[in-house]
Coordinates of C-alpha atoms in Angstrom, one line a residue:
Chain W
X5 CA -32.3 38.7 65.1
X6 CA -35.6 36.6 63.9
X7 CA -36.2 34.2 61.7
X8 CA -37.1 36.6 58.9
X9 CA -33.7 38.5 59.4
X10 CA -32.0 34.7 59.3
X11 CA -33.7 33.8 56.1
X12 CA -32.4 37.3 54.6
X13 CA -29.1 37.0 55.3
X14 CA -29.1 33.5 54.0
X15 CA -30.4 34.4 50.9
X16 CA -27.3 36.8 50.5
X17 CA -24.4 35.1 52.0
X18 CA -25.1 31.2 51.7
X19 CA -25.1 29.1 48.4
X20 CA -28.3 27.5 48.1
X21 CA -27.6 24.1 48.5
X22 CA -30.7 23.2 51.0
X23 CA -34.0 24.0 51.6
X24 CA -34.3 24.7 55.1
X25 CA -37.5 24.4 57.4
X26 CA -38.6 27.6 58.6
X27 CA -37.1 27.1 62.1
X28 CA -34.3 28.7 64.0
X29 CA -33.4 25.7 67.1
X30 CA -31.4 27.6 69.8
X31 CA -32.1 25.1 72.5
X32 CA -32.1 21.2 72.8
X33 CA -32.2 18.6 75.8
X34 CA -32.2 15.1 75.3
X35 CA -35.0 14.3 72.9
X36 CA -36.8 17.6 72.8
X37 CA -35.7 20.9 70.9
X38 CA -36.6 24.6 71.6
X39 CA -37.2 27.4 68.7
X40 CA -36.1 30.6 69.3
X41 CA -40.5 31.5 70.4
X42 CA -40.3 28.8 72.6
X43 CA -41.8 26.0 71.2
X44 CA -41.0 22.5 71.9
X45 CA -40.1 19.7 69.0
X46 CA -40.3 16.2 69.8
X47 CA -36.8 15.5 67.9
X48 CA -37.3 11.8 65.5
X49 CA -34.7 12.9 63.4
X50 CA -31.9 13.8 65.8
X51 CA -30.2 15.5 63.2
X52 CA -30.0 13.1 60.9
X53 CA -29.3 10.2 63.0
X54 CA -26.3 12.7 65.1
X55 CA -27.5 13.3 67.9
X56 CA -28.2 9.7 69.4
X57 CA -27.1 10.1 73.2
X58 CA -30.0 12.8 73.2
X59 CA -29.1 16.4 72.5
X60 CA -26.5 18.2 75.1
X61 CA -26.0 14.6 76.6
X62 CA -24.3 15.8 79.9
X63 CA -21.6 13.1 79.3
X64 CA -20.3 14.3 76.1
X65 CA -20.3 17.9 76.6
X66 CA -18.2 17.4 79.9
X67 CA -16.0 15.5 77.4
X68 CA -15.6 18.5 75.6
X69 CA -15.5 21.0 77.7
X70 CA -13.2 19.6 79.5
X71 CA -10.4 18.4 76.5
X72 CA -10.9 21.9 74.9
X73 CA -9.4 23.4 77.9
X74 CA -6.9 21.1 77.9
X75 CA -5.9 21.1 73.9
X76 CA -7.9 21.4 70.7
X77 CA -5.6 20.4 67.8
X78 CA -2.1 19.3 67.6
X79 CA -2.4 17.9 63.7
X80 CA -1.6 14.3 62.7
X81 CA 1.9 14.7 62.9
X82 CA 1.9 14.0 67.1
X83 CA 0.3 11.7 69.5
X84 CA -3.0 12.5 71.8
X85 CA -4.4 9.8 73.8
X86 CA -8.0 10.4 72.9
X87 CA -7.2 9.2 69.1
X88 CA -5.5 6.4 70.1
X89 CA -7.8 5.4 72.4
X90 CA -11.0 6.0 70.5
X91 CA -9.1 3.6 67.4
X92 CA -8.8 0.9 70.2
X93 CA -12.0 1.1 71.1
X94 CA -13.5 1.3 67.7
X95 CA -11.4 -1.5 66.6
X96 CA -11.9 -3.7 69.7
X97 CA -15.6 -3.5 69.4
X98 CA -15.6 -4.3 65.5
X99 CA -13.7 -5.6 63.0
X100 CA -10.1 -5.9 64.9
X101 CA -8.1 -4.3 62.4
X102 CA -7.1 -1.1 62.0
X103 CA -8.4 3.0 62.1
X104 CA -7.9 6.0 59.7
X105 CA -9.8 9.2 61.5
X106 CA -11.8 11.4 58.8
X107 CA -14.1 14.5 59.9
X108 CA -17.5 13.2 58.4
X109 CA -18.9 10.3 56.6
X110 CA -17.8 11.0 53.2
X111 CA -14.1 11.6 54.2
X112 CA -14.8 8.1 56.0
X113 CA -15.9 6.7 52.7
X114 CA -13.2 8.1 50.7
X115 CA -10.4 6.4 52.9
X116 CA -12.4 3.0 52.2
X117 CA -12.5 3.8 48.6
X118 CA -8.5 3.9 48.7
X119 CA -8.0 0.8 50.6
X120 CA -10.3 -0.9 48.0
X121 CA -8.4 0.2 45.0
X122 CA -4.9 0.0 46.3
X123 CA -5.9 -3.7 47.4
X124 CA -7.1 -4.5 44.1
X125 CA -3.7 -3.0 42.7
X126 CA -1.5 -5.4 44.7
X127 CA -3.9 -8.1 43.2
X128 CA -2.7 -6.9 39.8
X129 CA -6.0 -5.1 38.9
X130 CA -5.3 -2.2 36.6
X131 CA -8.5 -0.7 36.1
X132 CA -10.3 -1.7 39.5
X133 CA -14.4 -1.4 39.6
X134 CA -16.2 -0.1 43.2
X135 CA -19.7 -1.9 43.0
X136 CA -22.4 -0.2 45.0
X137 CA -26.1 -0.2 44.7
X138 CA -28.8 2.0 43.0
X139 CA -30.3 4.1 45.6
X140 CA -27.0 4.0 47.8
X141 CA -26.2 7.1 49.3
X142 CA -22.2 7.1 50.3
X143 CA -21.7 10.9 50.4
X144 CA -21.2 14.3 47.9
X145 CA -17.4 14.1 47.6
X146 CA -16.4 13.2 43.7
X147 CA -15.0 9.4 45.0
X148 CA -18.3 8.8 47.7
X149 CA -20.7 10.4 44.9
X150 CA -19.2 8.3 42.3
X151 CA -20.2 5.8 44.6
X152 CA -23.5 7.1 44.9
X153 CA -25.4 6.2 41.6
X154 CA -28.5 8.6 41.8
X155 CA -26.4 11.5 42.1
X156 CA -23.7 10.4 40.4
X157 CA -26.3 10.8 36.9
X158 CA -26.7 14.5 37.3
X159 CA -24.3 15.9 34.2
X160 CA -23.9 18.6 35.9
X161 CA -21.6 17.0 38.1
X162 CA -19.6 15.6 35.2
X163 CA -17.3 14.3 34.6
X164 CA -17.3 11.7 37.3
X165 CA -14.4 9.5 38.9
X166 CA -14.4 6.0 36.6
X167 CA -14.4 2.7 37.9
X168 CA -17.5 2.4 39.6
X169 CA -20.9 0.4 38.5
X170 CA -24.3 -0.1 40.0
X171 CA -26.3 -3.2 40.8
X172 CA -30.0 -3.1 41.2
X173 CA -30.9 -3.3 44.4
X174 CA -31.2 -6.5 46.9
X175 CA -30.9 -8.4 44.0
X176 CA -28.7 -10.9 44.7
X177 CA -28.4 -12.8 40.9
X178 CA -27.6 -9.6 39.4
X179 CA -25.0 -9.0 42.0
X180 CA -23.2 -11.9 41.4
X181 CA -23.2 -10.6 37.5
X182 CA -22.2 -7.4 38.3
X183 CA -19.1 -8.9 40.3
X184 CA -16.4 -9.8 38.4
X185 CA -12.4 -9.8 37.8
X186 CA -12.4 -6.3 38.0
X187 CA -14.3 -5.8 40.9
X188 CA -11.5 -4.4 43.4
X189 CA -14.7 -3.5 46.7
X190 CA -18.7 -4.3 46.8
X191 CA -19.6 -1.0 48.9
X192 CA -23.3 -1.3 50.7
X193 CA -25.4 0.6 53.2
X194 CA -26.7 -2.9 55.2
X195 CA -30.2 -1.0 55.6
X196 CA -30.3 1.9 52.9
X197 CA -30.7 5.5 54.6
X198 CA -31.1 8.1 52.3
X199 CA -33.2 6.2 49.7
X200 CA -36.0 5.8 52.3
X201 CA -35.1 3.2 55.1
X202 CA -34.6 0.0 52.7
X203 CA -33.1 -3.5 54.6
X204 CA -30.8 -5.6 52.2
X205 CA -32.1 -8.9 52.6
X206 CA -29.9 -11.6 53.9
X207 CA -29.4 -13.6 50.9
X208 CA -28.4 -10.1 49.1
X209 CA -25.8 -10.0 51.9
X210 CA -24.6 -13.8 51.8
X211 CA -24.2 -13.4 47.8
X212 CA -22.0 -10.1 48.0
X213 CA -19.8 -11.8 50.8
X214 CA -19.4 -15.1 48.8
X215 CA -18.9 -13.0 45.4
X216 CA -16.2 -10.8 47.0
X217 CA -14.6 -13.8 48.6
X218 CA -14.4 -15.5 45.4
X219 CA -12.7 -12.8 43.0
X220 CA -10.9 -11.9 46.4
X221 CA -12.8 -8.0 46.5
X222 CA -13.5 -6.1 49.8
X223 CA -17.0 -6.3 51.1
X224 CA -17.0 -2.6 52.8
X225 CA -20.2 -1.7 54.7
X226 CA -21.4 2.0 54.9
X227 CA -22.5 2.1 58.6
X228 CA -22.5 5.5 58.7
X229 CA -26.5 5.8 59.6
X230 CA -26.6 2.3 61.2
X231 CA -24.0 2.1 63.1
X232 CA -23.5 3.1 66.8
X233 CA -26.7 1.3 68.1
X234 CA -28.9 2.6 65.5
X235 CA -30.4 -0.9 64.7
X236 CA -30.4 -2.2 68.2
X237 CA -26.5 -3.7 68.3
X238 CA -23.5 -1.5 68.2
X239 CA -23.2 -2.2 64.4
X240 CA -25.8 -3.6 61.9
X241 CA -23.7 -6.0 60.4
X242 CA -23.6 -8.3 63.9
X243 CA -27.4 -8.8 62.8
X244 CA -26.2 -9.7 59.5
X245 CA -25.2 -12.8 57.9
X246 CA -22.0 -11.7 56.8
X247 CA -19.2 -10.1 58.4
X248 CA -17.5 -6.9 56.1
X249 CA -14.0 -6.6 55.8
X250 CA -14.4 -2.5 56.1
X251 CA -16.8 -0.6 58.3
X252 CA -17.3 3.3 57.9
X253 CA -18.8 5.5 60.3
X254 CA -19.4 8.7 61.2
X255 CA -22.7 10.8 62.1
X256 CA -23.4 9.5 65.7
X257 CA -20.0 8.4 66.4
X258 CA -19.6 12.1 67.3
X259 CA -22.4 13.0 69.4
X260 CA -22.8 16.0 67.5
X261 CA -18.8 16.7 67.2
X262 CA -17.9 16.5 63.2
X263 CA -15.7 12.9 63.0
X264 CA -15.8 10.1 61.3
X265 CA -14.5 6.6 61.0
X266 CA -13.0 4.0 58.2
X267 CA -12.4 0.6 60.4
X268 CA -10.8 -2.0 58.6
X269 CA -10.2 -6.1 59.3
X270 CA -6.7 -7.1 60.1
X271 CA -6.4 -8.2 56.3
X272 CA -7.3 -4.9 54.8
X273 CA -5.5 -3.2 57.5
X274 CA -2.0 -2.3 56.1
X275 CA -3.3 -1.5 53.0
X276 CA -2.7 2.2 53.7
X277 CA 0.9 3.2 54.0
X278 CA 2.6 6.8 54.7
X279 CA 1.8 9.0 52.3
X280 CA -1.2 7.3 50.9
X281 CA -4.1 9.4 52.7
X282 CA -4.1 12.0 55.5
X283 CA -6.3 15.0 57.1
X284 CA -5.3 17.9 59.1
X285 CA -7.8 17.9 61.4
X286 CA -8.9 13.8 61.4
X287 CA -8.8 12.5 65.0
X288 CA -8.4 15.7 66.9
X289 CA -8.9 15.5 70.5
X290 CA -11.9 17.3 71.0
X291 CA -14.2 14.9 68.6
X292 CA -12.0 11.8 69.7
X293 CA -13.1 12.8 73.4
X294 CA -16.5 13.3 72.5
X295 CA -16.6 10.2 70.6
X296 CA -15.8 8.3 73.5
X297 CA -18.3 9.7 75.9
X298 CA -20.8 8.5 72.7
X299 CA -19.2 5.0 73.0
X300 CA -19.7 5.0 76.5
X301 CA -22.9 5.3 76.2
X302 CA -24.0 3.5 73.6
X303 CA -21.8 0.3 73.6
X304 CA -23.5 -1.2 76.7
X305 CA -25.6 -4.0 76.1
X306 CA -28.8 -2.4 78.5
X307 CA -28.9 0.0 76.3
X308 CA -28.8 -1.4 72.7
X309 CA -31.7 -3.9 74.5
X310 CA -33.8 -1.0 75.3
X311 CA -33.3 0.3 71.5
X312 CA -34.8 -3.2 70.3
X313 CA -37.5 -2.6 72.2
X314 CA -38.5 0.5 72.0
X315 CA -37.9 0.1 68.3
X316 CA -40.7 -2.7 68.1
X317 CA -43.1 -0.2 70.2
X318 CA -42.7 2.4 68.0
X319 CA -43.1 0.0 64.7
X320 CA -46.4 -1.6 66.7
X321 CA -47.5 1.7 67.2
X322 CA -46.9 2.9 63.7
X323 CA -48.6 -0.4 62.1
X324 CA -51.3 0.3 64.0
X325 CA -52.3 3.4 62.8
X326 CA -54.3 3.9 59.3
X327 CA -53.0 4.8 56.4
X328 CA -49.8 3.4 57.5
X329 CA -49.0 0.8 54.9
X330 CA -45.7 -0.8 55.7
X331 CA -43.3 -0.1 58.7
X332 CA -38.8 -0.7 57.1
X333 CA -35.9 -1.0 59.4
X334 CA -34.2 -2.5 62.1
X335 CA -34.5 -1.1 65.8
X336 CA -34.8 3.3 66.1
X337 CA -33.9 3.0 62.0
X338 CA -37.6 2.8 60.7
X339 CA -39.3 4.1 57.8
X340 CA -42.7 4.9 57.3
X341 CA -44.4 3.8 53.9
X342 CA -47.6 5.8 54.0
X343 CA -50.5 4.6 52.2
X344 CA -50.9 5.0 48.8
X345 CA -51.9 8.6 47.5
X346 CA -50.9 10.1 50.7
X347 CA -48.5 12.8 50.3
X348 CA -45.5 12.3 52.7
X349 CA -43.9 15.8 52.3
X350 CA -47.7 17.5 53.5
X351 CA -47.3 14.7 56.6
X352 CA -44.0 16.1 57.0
X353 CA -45.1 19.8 57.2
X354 CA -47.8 19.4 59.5
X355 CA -45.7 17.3 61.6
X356 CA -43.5 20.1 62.3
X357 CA -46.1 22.5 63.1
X358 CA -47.4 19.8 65.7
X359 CA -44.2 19.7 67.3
X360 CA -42.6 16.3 66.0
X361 CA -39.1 16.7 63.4
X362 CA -39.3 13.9 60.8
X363 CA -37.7 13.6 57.6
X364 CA -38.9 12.6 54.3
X365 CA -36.3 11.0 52.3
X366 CA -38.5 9.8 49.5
X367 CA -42.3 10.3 48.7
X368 CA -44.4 8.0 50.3
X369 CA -42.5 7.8 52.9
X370 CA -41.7 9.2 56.4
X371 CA -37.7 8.5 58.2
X372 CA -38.0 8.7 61.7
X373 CA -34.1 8.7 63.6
X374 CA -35.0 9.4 67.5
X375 CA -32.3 9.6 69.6
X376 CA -31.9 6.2 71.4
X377 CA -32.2 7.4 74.8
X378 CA -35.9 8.4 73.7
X379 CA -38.3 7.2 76.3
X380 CA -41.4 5.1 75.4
X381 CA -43.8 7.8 76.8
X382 CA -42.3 10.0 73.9
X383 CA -42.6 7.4 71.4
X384 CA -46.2 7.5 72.7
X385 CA -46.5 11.0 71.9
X386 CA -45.1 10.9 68.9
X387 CA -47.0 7.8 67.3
X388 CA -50.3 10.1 68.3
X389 CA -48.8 13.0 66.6
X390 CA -48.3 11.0 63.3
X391 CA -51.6 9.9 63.8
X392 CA -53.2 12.7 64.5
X393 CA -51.3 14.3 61.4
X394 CA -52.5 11.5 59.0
X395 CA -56.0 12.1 59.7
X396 CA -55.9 15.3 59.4
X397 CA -54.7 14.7 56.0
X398 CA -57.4 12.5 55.0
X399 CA -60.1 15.0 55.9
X400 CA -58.7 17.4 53.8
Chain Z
X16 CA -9.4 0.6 156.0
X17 CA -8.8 4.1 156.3
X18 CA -10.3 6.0 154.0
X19 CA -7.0 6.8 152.5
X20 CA -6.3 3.1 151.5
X21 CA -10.2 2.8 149.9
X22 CA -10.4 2.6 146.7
X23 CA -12.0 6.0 145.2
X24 CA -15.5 5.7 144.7
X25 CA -16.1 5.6 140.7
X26 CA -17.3 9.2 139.9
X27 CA -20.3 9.9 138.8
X28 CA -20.6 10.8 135.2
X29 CA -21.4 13.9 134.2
X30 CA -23.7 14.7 131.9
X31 CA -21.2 16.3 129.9
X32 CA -19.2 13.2 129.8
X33 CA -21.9 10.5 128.9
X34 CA -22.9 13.0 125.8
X35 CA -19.3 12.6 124.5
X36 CA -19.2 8.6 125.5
X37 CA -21.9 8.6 123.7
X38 CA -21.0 10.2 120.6
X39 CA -17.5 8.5 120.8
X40 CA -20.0 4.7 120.9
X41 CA -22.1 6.5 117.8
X42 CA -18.7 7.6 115.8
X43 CA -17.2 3.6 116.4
X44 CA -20.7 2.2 115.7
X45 CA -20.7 4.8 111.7
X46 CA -17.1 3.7 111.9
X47 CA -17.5 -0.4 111.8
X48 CA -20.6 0.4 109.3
X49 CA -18.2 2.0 106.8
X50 CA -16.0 -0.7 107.5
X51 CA -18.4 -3.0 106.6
X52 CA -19.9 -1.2 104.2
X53 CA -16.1 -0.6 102.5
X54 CA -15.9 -4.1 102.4
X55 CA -19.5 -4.8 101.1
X56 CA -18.3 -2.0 98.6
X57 CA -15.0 -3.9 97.8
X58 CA -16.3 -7.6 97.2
X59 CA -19.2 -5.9 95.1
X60 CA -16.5 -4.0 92.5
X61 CA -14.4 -7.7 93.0
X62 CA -17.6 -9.4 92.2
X63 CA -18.6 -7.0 88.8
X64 CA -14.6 -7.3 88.0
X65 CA -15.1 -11.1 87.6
X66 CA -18.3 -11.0 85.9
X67 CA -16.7 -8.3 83.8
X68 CA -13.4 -10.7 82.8
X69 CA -16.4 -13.8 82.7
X70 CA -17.9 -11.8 79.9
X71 CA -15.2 -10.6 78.6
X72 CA -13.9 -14.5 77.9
X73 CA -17.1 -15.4 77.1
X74 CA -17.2 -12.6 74.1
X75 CA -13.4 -13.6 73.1
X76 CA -14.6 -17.2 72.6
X77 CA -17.5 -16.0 70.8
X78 CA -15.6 -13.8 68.3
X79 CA -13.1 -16.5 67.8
X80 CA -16.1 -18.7 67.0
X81 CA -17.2 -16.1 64.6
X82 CA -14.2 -15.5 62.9
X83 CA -14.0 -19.5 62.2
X84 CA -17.2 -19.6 60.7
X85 CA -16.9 -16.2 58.4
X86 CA -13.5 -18.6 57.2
X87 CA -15.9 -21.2 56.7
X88 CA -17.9 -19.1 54.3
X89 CA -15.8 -18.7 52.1
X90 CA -13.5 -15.9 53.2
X91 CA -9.9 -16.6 52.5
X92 CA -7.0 -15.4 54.8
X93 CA -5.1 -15.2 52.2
X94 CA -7.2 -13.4 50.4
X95 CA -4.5 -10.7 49.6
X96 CA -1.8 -13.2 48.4
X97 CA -1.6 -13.5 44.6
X98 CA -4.7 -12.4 42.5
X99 CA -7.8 -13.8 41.6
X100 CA -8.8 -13.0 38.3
X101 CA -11.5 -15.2 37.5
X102 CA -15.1 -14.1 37.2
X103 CA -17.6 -15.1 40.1
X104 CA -19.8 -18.3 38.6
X105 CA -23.5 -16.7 37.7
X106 CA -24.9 -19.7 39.6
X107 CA -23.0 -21.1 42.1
X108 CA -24.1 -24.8 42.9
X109 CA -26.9 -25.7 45.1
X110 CA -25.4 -27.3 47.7
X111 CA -22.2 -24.7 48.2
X112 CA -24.9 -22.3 48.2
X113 CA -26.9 -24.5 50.9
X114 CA -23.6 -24.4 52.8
X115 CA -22.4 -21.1 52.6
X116 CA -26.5 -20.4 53.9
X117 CA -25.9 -22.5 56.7
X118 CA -22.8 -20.8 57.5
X119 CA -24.7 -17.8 57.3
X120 CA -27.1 -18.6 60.0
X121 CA -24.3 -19.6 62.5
X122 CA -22.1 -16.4 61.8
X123 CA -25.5 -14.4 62.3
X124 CA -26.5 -15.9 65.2
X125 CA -22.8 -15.9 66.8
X126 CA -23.0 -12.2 65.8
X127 CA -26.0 -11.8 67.5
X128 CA -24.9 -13.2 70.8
X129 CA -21.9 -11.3 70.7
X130 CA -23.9 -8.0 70.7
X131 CA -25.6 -9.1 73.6
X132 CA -29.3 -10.3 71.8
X133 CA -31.2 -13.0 73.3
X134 CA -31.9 -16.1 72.8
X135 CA -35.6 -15.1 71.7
X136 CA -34.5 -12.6 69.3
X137 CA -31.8 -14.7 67.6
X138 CA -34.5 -17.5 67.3
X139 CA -36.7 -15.1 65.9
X140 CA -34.0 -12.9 63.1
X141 CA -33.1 -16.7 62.1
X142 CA -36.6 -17.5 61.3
X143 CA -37.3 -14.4 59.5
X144 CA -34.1 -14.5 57.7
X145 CA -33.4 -18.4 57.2
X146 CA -36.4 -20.3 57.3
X147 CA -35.2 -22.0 59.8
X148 CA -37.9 -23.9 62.0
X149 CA -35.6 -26.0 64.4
X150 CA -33.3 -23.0 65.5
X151 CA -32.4 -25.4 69.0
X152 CA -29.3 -27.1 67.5
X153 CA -27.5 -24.1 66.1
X154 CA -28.5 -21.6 69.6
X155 CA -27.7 -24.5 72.4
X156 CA -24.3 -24.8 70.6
X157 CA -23.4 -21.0 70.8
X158 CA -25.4 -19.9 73.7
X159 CA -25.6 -23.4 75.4
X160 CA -28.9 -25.4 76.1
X161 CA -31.4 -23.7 78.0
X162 CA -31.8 -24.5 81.3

């Protein structure tokens, strides 16, 4: 089977719902991917910020190799010790409260959407508001896209769940009008992923915790692309000034193995009670094992060092180069705004013919997500690529 | 003395012999090295078990520093008890604000240090985020002065 018989058979048995690159992967090794000719990718995308431990990480696939001989699935009605141990873990290392298991992001979101309304409930709210930014991106499932203002417009869609509103972004004065009685949760991506690699300034932050505090909301933080060492610490919000009474994550937490996360704080912790949310396959043993070969990995302080500072070699690198006009993010979480006029998308394509996977989330600009165990000689490579790649452009 | 009372005349070892004396003197001699080396092993995993509970305590303390100053700004433990139905103030005054920015600053950089950062990179995200140009006070109290 080629790539031509793939692309047929897609076109007849999968609903069209992306726009895929004309590349079939069947092989990848820490950074680096294989197609099916042979030709080596220098991965900066690691599937969309999945694949952070490097693809096949040896660690993680003898994690779950060796739970799914042991057992696969039991269902949330028994114990297994990798669920429990992973919650400890999760908790332990963030927040302190409490863990509901989901199987991606969006599931992740969804249980932080219920905490925030049954919360506001108890607080008498009838009618409870979720605020979220324009340009957030929370997830496609009807409660995360309600959250999720750009795509929440498309009538298509409609109708879509009530009780959410959007604030314009990093704005804090508008923020605080947006907040009000109502407000039952202020739900933010700490460095926007989706919308292009866009960092919520600290007195955005600081206003959103001191709004919620004072009409007694949730501040939850999406940390579903910045958390688990993305930006350099385990989660974004320890280099914020503000600390979120909900984290979610998924994406990396996984390693590649669908899961996903909603931590809460001690005080949004019992929220929740039987009966109120639950998933069949959430915290199965295979992705809770898998998980915590990821955390192994990434929760160690050497490491999360070497992402800061191979994060500010690749963002010297970048600035350097021309037509490179501004350099977003925190740590391996860094968007590219190209100079004006220069077509990101084009960038893009040529990239991939060079042998470097980037994304571009937005025109203008380039998302690059390496996996942190990257090495600085491939950052090298990959800075000379981009470069290489933008002059290419301009002589065209 | 008759030659039956003399004592016997020490025999002269074969080579044989001194090849397995000597491998029984090499086997003692790998023997007391793992010994030693066991015990080099052992105080080493003692020593990394310490520095392991040391950081441990150190991080405890920390958190509980942080969760006192994200009280301090403003969040409420009771937070969840009774409602709070009155609308956030469009413009909060100056000097709360001043506070609550200050408490910012200290939760960050406790945050920070938590996550393992140094004292260089905390100096520097408190500057770029705070304005701060005397970071000293705030980073010998958390981190301690530098030596």
């Amino acid at each position: 089977v080629n790539l031509t018989d793939l692309q047929t058979l897609e076109e007849r048995y999968l609903m069209r719902t992306y726009k895929r690159a004309p590349v079939e992967f069947v092989r990848g090794e820490g950074s680096v991917l294989w197609d099916a000719d042979g030709k080596e990718y220098l991965d900066f995308l690691a599937g969309i910020s999945v694949c952070t431990v490097g693809h096949c990480n040896a660690e993680v696939v003898e994690a779950v190799r060796e739970q799914a001989g042991h057992l696969m699935h039991t269902s949330n009605l028994f114990y297994t010790e990798p669920m429990v141990r992973l919650a400890e873990r999760l908790a332990e290392s963030s927040l302190g409260g409490r863990v509901f298991f989901s199987n991606s992001g969006t599931e992740a979101n969804e249980c932080a959407i219920k905490i925030a309304r049954k919360h506001a409930h108890r607080r008498g709210i009838e009618a409870p508001e979720i605020v979220s930014f324009e340009r957030d991106f929370h997830g496609r499932s009807y409660g995360a896209l309600a959250a999720t203002p750009a795509l929440a417009a498309n009538p298509d869609l409609a109708p879509m769940l009530p009780g959410f509103r959007a604030a314009p972004f990093d704005d804090a004065a508008a923020l605080r009008e947006v907040v009000g009685e109502r407000t039952a949760a202020v739900l933010i991506e700490p460095i926007q992923g989706e919308a292009g690699i866009y960092p919520l300034s600290d007195e955005t932050l600081l206003a959103a915790r001191q709004a919620c505090d004072e009409v007694g909301a949730l501040l939850i933080f999406d940390e579903i692309q910045t958390g688990m060492g993305r930006t350099g610490s385990l989660w974004a919000y320890e280099q914020t000034p503000v600390r979120p009474d909900v984290i979610t994550s998924a994406k990396a937490l996984g390693g590649g193995m669908p899961i996903g996360a909603c931590i809460a704080s001690p005080a949004a912790s019992d929220v929740l009670e039987p009966g109120d949310h639950g998933s069949t396959f959430a915290g199965g043993p295979v992705a809770c094992a898998a998980a915590l070969a990821v955390l192994g990995i990434v929760d160690d302080a050497a490491l999360l060092r070497r992402v800061r500072e191979l994060g500010t070699q690749l963002r010297e690198g970048l600035l350097a180069l021309d037509r490179v006009a501004e350099v977003r993010g925190r740590g391996l979480m860094l968007g590219v705004g190209l100079a004006e006029g220069v077509d990101a998308a084009a960038v893009g394509g040529d990239l991939l013919e060079r042998g470097l996977i980037v994304n571009v989330p937005e025109p203008g600009t380039l998302r690059l997500l390496p996996p942190l165990t990257v090495d600085p000689d491939q950052i090298e490579r990959a800075v000379a690529m981009i470069d290489s790649a933008l002059l290419s452009y301009a002589a065209t | 003395v008759s030659s039956e009372k003399r004592p016997p005349e020490p025999r002269a070892l074969t080579s044989g012999t001194a090849e397995r004396l000597a491998a029984i003197v090499e086997a003692a001699e790998q023997a007391a090295a793992k010994v030693i080396d066991d015990a080099e092993e052992q105080a080493q995993r003692l020593l990394q078990d310490a520095n392991a509970r040391a950081d441990r305590v150190v991080a405890e303390r920390l958190r509980a520093l942080a969760d006192e100053l994200d009280g301090s700004s403003g969040a409420s433990d009771g937070r969840t008890d009774g409602p709070h139905l009155r609308p956030v103030e469009p413009a909060p005054e100056p000097s709360q604000d001043g506070r609550s920015k200050a408490a910012g600053a200290r939760l960050l950089a406790t945050q920070m240090a938590v996550s393992g950062a140094s004292r260089e990179e905390i100096e520097q995200r408190l500057r770029a985020g705070f304005d701060l140009t005397d970071t000293s006070e705030m980073l010998d109290a958390i981190l301690g002065p530098e030596e």
